[in-house]
């Protein structure tokens, strides 16, 4: 029983981190129609930056906020490069984000090296049903749930959020009523960076990151985003939780080497299901 609880809570926390990365994919795609291949670099940069700032003497909280803000700025820069030039087709923007993701490898190796990096998270542990669980897992879950609640309020109750939603719904109509779609796209990239950075600072105390950790984070985040058709952040949370729990149980009861295969299998199955569902709706 204690092992089951351990795997369940660690899977929920891992799934929340995937959902935060996936929501970044969703926010950017629904506004710009671009799949941001650099999304996995944001949590890596934020995790590595937090470790450096803590080593430099900054207190917890300040270091994490600064790292998340840096990820947001980098997201904005990626947006300027990818969609800043008017008329850039989504396919070209997609290739640009892929190039940025590869370039990020070189920058990260130069600054932080190629060894895994971590830092202490929330101290202490709780015992539930005989399972001793680090409090950092609960911190990840609570912060992720609060973030998704704030996202709902942002998109539903603020002018900026409604502007982003209008661009996502119909960019041509949004232009007709005076909304700057390119500016909204840049804001979406910055928000995607913040969401990815938040995932990075939360998960790095649990899983050390290195320059190539973006691959697994991006794959799992994209799989979570696919669960909602790359359009609904709330469904990305559901997809992330399903993915995280499935991976945790596979790692605990079978073999941790199959975790990535689980993510890929779930992602492929969801893509096939989404494609078949869209065909049925079009025929109807």
Coordinates of N, CA and C in Angstrom, one line a residue, residues 61-236:
X61 N 13.1 31.5 -3.2 CA 12.0 32.4 -3.5 C 12.4 33.5 -4.5
X62 N 13.4 34.2 -4.1 CA 14.0 35.2 -5.0 C 14.6 34.6 -6.2
X63 N 15.4 33.5 -5.9 CA 16.1 32.8 -7.0 C 15.1 32.2 -8.0
X64 N 14.1 31.6 -7.4 CA 13.1 30.9 -8.3 C 12.3 31.9 -9.1
X65 N 11.9 33.0 -8.5 CA 11.1 34.0 -9.2 C 12.0 34.6 -10.3
X66 N 13.3 34.9 -10.0 CA 14.2 35.5 -11.0 C 14.4 34.5 -12.2
X67 N 14.5 33.2 -11.9 CA 14.7 32.2 -13.0 C 13.4 32.1 -13.8
X68 N 12.2 32.1 -13.2 CA 11.0 32.1 -14.0 C 10.9 33.3 -14.9
X69 N 11.2 34.5 -14.3 CA 11.2 35.7 -15.1 C 12.1 35.7 -16.3
X70 N 13.3 35.1 -16.0 CA 14.3 34.9 -17.1 C 13.7 34.0 -18.2
X71 N 13.0 33.0 -17.8 CA 12.4 32.1 -18.8 C 11.4 32.8 -19.6
X72 N 10.6 33.7 -19.0 CA 9.6 34.5 -19.7 C 10.3 35.4 -20.7
X73 N 11.4 36.0 -20.3 CA 12.1 36.9 -21.2 C 12.6 36.1 -22.4
X74 N 13.2 34.9 -22.1 CA 13.7 34.1 -23.2 C 12.6 33.7 -24.1
X75 N 11.4 33.4 -23.5 CA 10.2 33.0 -24.3 C 9.9 34.2 -25.3
X76 N 9.9 35.4 -24.7 CA 9.6 36.6 -25.6 C 10.6 36.7 -26.7
X77 N 11.9 36.5 -26.4 CA 12.9 36.6 -27.5 C 12.7 35.5 -28.5
X78 N 12.4 34.3 -28.1 CA 12.1 33.2 -29.1 C 10.9 33.6 -29.9
X79 N 9.9 34.3 -29.3 CA 8.7 34.7 -30.1 C 9.1 35.8 -31.1
X80 N 9.9 36.7 -30.7 CA 10.4 37.8 -31.7 C 11.1 37.2 -32.8
X81 N 11.9 36.2 -32.6 CA 12.7 35.5 -33.7 C 11.7 34.7 -34.6
X82 N 10.7 34.0 -33.9 CA 9.9 33.1 -34.7 C 8.7 33.8 -35.4
X83 N 8.1 34.8 -34.8 CA 6.9 35.4 -35.4 C 7.0 36.9 -35.5
X84 N 8.1 37.5 -35.1 CA 8.2 38.9 -35.1 C 8.1 39.5 -36.5
X85 N 8.6 38.9 -37.5 CA 8.5 39.4 -38.9 C 7.1 39.1 -39.4
X86 N 6.3 40.2 -39.8 CA 5.0 40.0 -40.3 C 5.0 39.1 -41.6
X87 N 4.0 38.2 -41.6 CA 3.9 37.3 -42.8 C 4.7 36.0 -42.7
X88 N 5.4 35.8 -41.6 CA 6.1 34.5 -41.4 C 5.1 33.3 -41.3
X89 N 5.2 32.4 -42.2 CA 4.3 31.2 -42.2 C 4.5 30.4 -40.9
X90 N 3.5 29.7 -40.4 CA 3.7 28.9 -39.2 C 4.7 27.8 -39.4
X91 N 4.9 27.2 -40.6 CA 5.9 26.2 -40.8 C 7.3 26.7 -40.6
X92 N 7.5 28.0 -41.1 CA 8.8 28.6 -41.0 C 9.1 28.9 -39.5
X93 N 8.1 29.4 -38.8 CA 8.2 29.7 -37.4 C 8.5 28.4 -36.6
X94 N 7.9 27.3 -37.0 CA 8.2 26.0 -36.3 C 9.6 25.6 -36.5
X95 N 10.1 25.7 -37.7 CA 11.6 25.4 -38.0 C 12.5 26.3 -37.2
X96 N 12.1 27.6 -37.1 CA 12.9 28.5 -36.3 C 13.0 28.1 -34.8
X97 N 11.8 27.7 -34.2 CA 11.9 27.3 -32.8 C 12.7 26.0 -32.6
X98 N 12.7 25.1 -33.7 CA 13.6 23.9 -33.6 C 15.0 24.4 -33.6
X99 N 15.4 25.3 -34.4 CA 16.8 25.8 -34.5 C 17.2 26.5 -33.2
X100 N 16.3 27.2 -32.6 CA 16.5 27.8 -31.3 C 16.8 26.8 -30.2
X101 N 16.0 25.7 -30.2 CA 16.1 24.7 -29.2 C 17.5 24.0 -29.3
X102 N 18.0 23.8 -30.6 CA 19.3 23.2 -30.8 C 20.4 24.1 -30.3
X103 N 20.2 25.4 -30.7 CA 21.2 26.4 -30.3 C 21.3 26.5 -28.8
X104 N 20.1 26.3 -28.1 CA 20.1 26.4 -26.6 C 21.1 25.4 -26.0
X105 N 21.2 24.2 -26.6 CA 22.1 23.2 -26.1 C 23.5 23.8 -25.9
X106 N 24.0 24.5 -27.0 CA 25.4 25.0 -27.0 C 25.5 26.0 -25.9
X107 N 24.5 26.9 -25.7 CA 24.6 28.0 -24.7 C 24.6 27.3 -23.3
X108 N 23.8 26.4 -23.1 CA 23.7 25.7 -21.8 C 25.0 25.0 -21.4
X109 N 25.6 24.3 -22.4 CA 26.8 23.6 -22.1 C 27.9 24.6 -21.8
X110 N 28.0 25.7 -22.5 CA 29.0 26.7 -22.2 C 28.9 27.3 -20.8
X111 N 27.6 27.6 -20.5 CA 27.4 28.3 -19.2 C 27.4 27.3 -18.0
X112 N 26.7 26.1 -18.1 CA 26.5 25.2 -17.0 C 27.3 23.9 -17.1
X113 N 27.9 23.6 -18.3 CA 28.5 22.3 -18.5 C 27.5 21.3 -18.8
X114 N 28.0 20.0 -18.8 CA 27.1 18.9 -19.3 C 26.7 17.9 -18.1
X115 N 27.0 18.4 -16.9 CA 26.7 17.5 -15.7 C 25.3 17.8 -15.1
X116 N 24.6 16.8 -14.6 CA 23.3 17.1 -14.0 C 23.4 18.1 -12.8
X117 N 22.4 19.0 -12.7 CA 22.4 20.0 -11.7 C 21.1 19.9 -11.0
X118 N 21.1 20.1 -9.6 CA 19.9 20.1 -8.8 C 20.1 21.1 -7.7
X119 N 19.1 21.3 -6.9 CA 19.2 22.2 -5.7 C 18.2 21.7 -4.7
X120 N 18.4 22.0 -3.4 CA 17.4 21.6 -2.4 C 16.1 22.3 -2.6
X121 N 15.0 21.5 -2.4 CA 13.7 22.0 -2.5 C 13.1 22.3 -1.1
X122 N 11.8 22.1 -1.0 CA 11.1 22.3 0.3 C 11.5 21.2 1.2
X123 N 12.1 21.6 2.4 CA 12.5 20.5 3.3 C 11.4 19.8 4.0
X124 N 11.7 18.6 4.5 CA 10.7 17.8 5.3 C 10.0 16.8 4.4
X125 N 9.3 15.9 5.1 CA 8.5 14.9 4.5 C 7.3 14.6 5.3
X126 N 6.2 14.1 4.6 CA 5.0 13.7 5.3 C 4.9 12.2 5.1
X127 N 4.3 11.5 6.1 CA 4.0 10.1 6.1 C 2.5 9.9 5.9
X128 N 2.2 9.2 4.7 CA 0.8 8.9 4.4 C 0.7 7.4 4.1
X129 N -0.2 6.8 4.8 CA -0.4 5.3 4.6 C 0.9 4.5 4.6
X130 N 1.8 5.0 5.4 CA 3.1 4.3 5.5 C 4.1 4.7 4.5
X131 N 3.8 5.6 3.6 CA 4.7 6.1 2.6 C 5.3 7.5 3.1
X132 N 6.6 7.6 3.1 CA 7.2 8.9 3.5 C 7.5 9.6 2.2
X133 N 6.8 10.8 2.1 CA 6.9 11.5 0.8 C 7.4 13.0 1.0
X134 N 8.4 13.4 0.2 CA 8.9 14.7 0.3 C 7.9 15.8 0.1
X135 N 8.0 16.8 0.9 CA 7.0 17.9 0.8 C 7.1 18.6 -0.5
X136 N 8.2 18.5 -1.2 CA 8.4 19.2 -2.5 C 7.3 18.6 -3.5
X137 N 7.0 17.3 -3.4 CA 6.0 16.8 -4.3 C 4.6 17.5 -4.1
X138 N 4.3 17.8 -2.9 CA 3.0 18.5 -2.6 C 3.1 19.9 -3.1
X139 N 4.3 20.5 -2.9 CA 4.4 21.9 -3.4 C 4.2 22.0 -4.9
X140 N 4.8 21.0 -5.7 CA 4.6 21.0 -7.1 C 3.1 20.9 -7.4
X141 N 2.4 20.0 -6.8 CA 0.9 19.8 -7.1 C 0.1 21.1 -6.7
X142 N 0.4 21.7 -5.6 CA -0.4 22.9 -5.2 C -0.1 24.1 -6.1
X143 N 1.2 24.3 -6.4 CA 1.5 25.4 -7.3 C 0.9 25.2 -8.7
X144 N 1.0 24.0 -9.2 CA 0.4 23.8 -10.5 C -1.1 24.0 -10.5
X145 N -1.8 23.5 -9.5 CA -3.3 23.7 -9.5 C -3.6 25.2 -9.3
X146 N -2.9 25.9 -8.5 CA -3.1 27.4 -8.4 C -2.9 28.1 -9.7
X147 N -1.8 27.7 -10.4 CA -1.4 28.3 -11.7 C -2.5 28.1 -12.7
X148 N -3.1 26.8 -12.8 CA -4.1 26.6 -13.8 C -5.4 27.3 -13.4
X149 N -5.7 27.5 -12.1 CA -6.8 28.3 -11.7 C -6.6 29.8 -12.1
X150 N -5.4 30.3 -11.9 CA -5.1 31.7 -12.3 C -5.2 31.8 -13.9
X151 N -4.8 30.8 -14.6 CA -4.9 30.8 -16.1 C -6.4 30.9 -16.5
X152 N -7.2 30.2 -15.8 CA -8.7 30.3 -16.2 C -9.2 31.7 -15.9
X153 N -8.8 32.3 -14.8 CA -9.2 33.7 -14.5 C -8.6 34.6 -15.5
X154 N -7.4 34.4 -15.8 CA -6.7 35.3 -16.8 C -7.4 35.3 -18.1
X155 N -7.7 34.2 -18.7 CA -8.3 34.1 -20.0 C -9.8 34.5 -20.0
X156 N -10.4 34.3 -18.8 CA -11.9 34.6 -18.7 C -12.3 35.9 -18.2
X157 N -11.4 36.6 -17.4 CA -11.8 37.8 -16.7 C -10.9 39.0 -17.0
X158 N -9.8 38.9 -17.7 CA -9.0 40.1 -18.0 C -9.1 40.4 -19.4
X159 N -8.9 41.7 -19.7 CA -8.9 42.2 -21.1 C -7.8 41.5 -21.9
X160 N -6.6 41.4 -21.3 CA -5.5 40.8 -22.1 C -5.8 39.4 -22.4
X161 N -6.3 38.7 -21.4 CA -6.6 37.2 -21.6 C -7.7 37.1 -22.6
X162 N -8.7 38.0 -22.6 CA -9.8 37.9 -23.6 C -9.2 38.2 -25.0
X163 N -8.3 39.1 -25.1 CA -7.6 39.4 -26.3 C -6.9 38.2 -26.9
X164 N -6.2 37.5 -26.0 CA -5.5 36.3 -26.5 C -6.5 35.2 -26.9
X165 N -7.6 35.1 -26.2 CA -8.6 34.2 -26.6 C -9.3 34.5 -27.9
X166 N -9.5 35.8 -28.1 CA -10.0 36.3 -29.4 C -9.1 35.9 -30.6
X167 N -7.8 36.1 -30.4 CA -6.8 35.8 -31.4 C -6.8 34.3 -31.7
X168 N -7.0 33.5 -30.6 CA -7.1 32.0 -30.7 C -8.3 31.6 -31.5
X169 N -9.4 32.3 -31.2 CA -10.7 31.9 -31.8 C -10.7 32.3 -33.3
X170 N -10.4 33.6 -33.6 CA -10.5 34.0 -35.0 C -9.5 35.2 -35.2
X171 N -8.3 35.0 -35.6 CA -7.3 36.1 -35.7 C -7.7 37.2 -36.7
X172 N -8.5 36.8 -37.8 CA -8.9 37.8 -38.7 C -9.9 38.8 -38.1
X173 N -10.9 38.2 -37.4 CA -11.8 39.1 -36.7 C -11.2 39.9 -35.6
X174 N -10.2 39.3 -35.0 CA -9.5 40.1 -33.9 C -8.8 41.3 -34.5
X175 N -8.2 41.1 -35.7 CA -7.5 42.2 -36.4 C -8.5 43.3 -36.7
X176 N -9.7 42.9 -37.2 CA -10.8 43.8 -37.6 C -11.2 44.7 -36.4
X177 N -11.2 44.2 -35.2 CA -11.6 45.0 -34.1 C -10.4 45.7 -33.4
X178 N -9.2 45.7 -34.1 CA -8.1 46.5 -33.6 C -7.1 45.8 -32.7
X179 N -7.2 44.5 -32.6 CA -6.3 43.7 -31.7 C -5.0 43.4 -32.5
X180 N -3.9 43.8 -31.9 CA -2.6 43.5 -32.6 C -2.2 42.0 -32.4
X181 N -2.5 41.2 -33.4 CA -2.3 39.7 -33.3 C -0.9 39.4 -33.1
X182 N 0.1 40.1 -33.7 CA 1.5 39.8 -33.5 C 1.9 40.0 -32.1
X183 N 1.4 41.1 -31.5 CA 1.7 41.4 -30.1 C 1.2 40.4 -29.2
X184 N 0.0 39.9 -29.5 CA -0.6 38.9 -28.7 C 0.2 37.6 -28.8
X185 N 0.7 37.3 -30.0 CA 1.5 36.1 -30.1 C 2.8 36.2 -29.3
X186 N 3.4 37.4 -29.3 CA 4.6 37.6 -28.5 C 4.3 37.4 -27.0
X187 N 3.2 37.9 -26.6 CA 2.8 37.7 -25.1 C 2.6 36.2 -24.9
X188 N 2.0 35.5 -25.8 CA 1.8 34.1 -25.7 C 3.1 33.4 -25.5
X189 N 4.1 33.7 -26.3 CA 5.5 33.1 -26.2 C 6.0 33.4 -24.8
X190 N 5.9 34.7 -24.3 CA 6.4 35.0 -23.0 C 5.7 34.2 -21.9
X191 N 4.4 34.1 -22.0 CA 3.6 33.3 -21.1 C 4.0 31.8 -21.1
X192 N 4.3 31.3 -22.3 CA 4.8 29.9 -22.4 C 6.1 29.8 -21.7
X193 N 7.0 30.8 -21.8 CA 8.3 30.7 -21.2 C 8.1 30.7 -19.6
X194 N 7.2 31.5 -19.1 CA 6.9 31.5 -17.7 C 6.4 30.2 -17.2
X195 N 5.5 29.6 -17.9 CA 4.9 28.3 -17.5 C 6.0 27.2 -17.5
X196 N 6.8 27.2 -18.6 CA 7.9 26.3 -18.7 C 8.9 26.5 -17.5
X197 N 9.2 27.7 -17.3 CA 10.2 28.0 -16.2 C 9.7 27.6 -14.9
X198 N 8.4 27.8 -14.7 CA 7.8 27.4 -13.4 C 7.9 25.9 -13.2
X199 N 7.7 25.1 -14.3 CA 7.8 23.7 -14.2 C 9.3 23.3 -13.8
X200 N 10.2 24.1 -14.4 CA 11.6 23.8 -14.2 C 12.1 24.0 -12.7
X201 N 11.7 25.1 -12.1 CA 12.1 25.4 -10.7 C 11.4 24.5 -9.8
X202 N 10.2 23.9 -10.1 CA 9.5 23.0 -9.2 C 10.1 21.6 -9.3
X203 N 10.5 21.2 -10.5 CA 10.8 19.8 -10.6 C 12.3 19.5 -10.5
X204 N 13.2 20.5 -10.6 CA 14.6 20.3 -10.5 C 15.0 19.8 -9.1
X205 N 14.4 20.2 -8.0 CA 14.8 19.5 -6.7 C 14.5 18.1 -6.7
X206 N 13.6 17.6 -7.5 CA 13.2 16.2 -7.5 C 13.9 15.4 -8.5
X207 N 14.2 16.0 -9.7 CA 15.0 15.3 -10.8 C 16.0 16.3 -11.3
X208 N 17.3 16.0 -11.1 CA 18.3 16.8 -11.6 C 18.2 17.1 -13.1
X209 N 18.5 18.3 -13.6 CA 18.4 18.6 -15.0 C 19.8 18.8 -15.6
X210 N 19.9 18.6 -16.9 CA 21.1 18.9 -17.6 C 20.7 19.4 -19.0
X211 N 21.6 19.8 -19.8 CA 21.3 20.5 -21.0 C 20.3 19.8 -21.9
X212 N 20.3 18.4 -21.9 CA 19.5 17.6 -22.8 C 18.2 17.1 -22.1
X213 N 17.9 17.6 -20.9 CA 16.7 17.2 -20.2 C 15.4 17.8 -21.0
X214 N 15.6 18.7 -21.9 CA 14.5 19.3 -22.6 C 13.8 18.3 -23.4
X215 N 14.5 17.3 -23.9 CA 13.9 16.3 -24.8 C 12.7 15.6 -24.1
X216 N 13.0 15.0 -22.9 CA 11.9 14.3 -22.2 C 10.9 15.2 -21.7
X217 N 11.2 16.5 -21.3 CA 10.2 17.4 -20.8 C 9.3 17.8 -22.0
X218 N 9.9 18.1 -23.1 CA 9.2 18.5 -24.3 C 8.2 17.4 -24.8
X219 N 8.7 16.2 -24.8 CA 7.9 15.1 -25.3 C 6.7 14.9 -24.3
X220 N 7.0 14.8 -23.1 CA 5.9 14.6 -22.1 C 4.9 15.8 -22.1
X221 N 5.5 17.0 -22.1 CA 4.6 18.2 -22.2 C 3.8 18.2 -23.4
X222 N 4.3 17.9 -24.6 CA 3.6 17.9 -25.8 C 2.5 16.8 -25.8
X223 N 2.8 15.6 -25.2 CA 1.8 14.6 -25.0 C 0.7 15.0 -24.2
X224 N 1.0 15.8 -23.1 CA -0.1 16.3 -22.3 C -0.9 17.3 -23.0
X225 N -0.3 18.2 -23.8 CA -1.0 19.2 -24.6 C -1.9 18.6 -25.7
X226 N -1.4 17.5 -26.3 CA -2.2 16.8 -27.3 C -3.5 16.3 -26.7
X227 N -3.5 16.0 -25.4 CA -4.8 15.4 -24.8 C -5.9 16.4 -25.0
X228 N -5.6 17.7 -25.0 CA -6.7 18.7 -25.3 C -6.7 19.3 -26.7
X229 N -6.0 18.5 -27.6 CA -6.0 19.0 -29.0 C -5.2 20.3 -29.1
X230 N -4.2 20.5 -28.2 CA -3.3 21.7 -28.3 C -4.1 23.0 -28.2
X231 N -5.4 22.9 -27.6 CA -6.2 24.1 -27.6 C -6.7 24.5 -26.2
X232 N -6.7 23.5 -25.3 CA -7.3 23.7 -23.9 C -6.4 23.5 -22.8
X233 N -5.9 24.5 -22.1 CA -5.0 24.3 -21.0 C -5.5 23.3 -19.9
X234 N -6.8 23.4 -19.6 CA -7.3 22.5 -18.6 C -7.2 21.1 -19.0
X235 N -7.4 20.7 -20.2 CA -7.2 19.4 -20.7 C -5.7 18.9 -20.7
X236 N -4.9 19.9 -20.8 CA -3.4 19.6 -20.7 C -3.1 19.2 -19.3

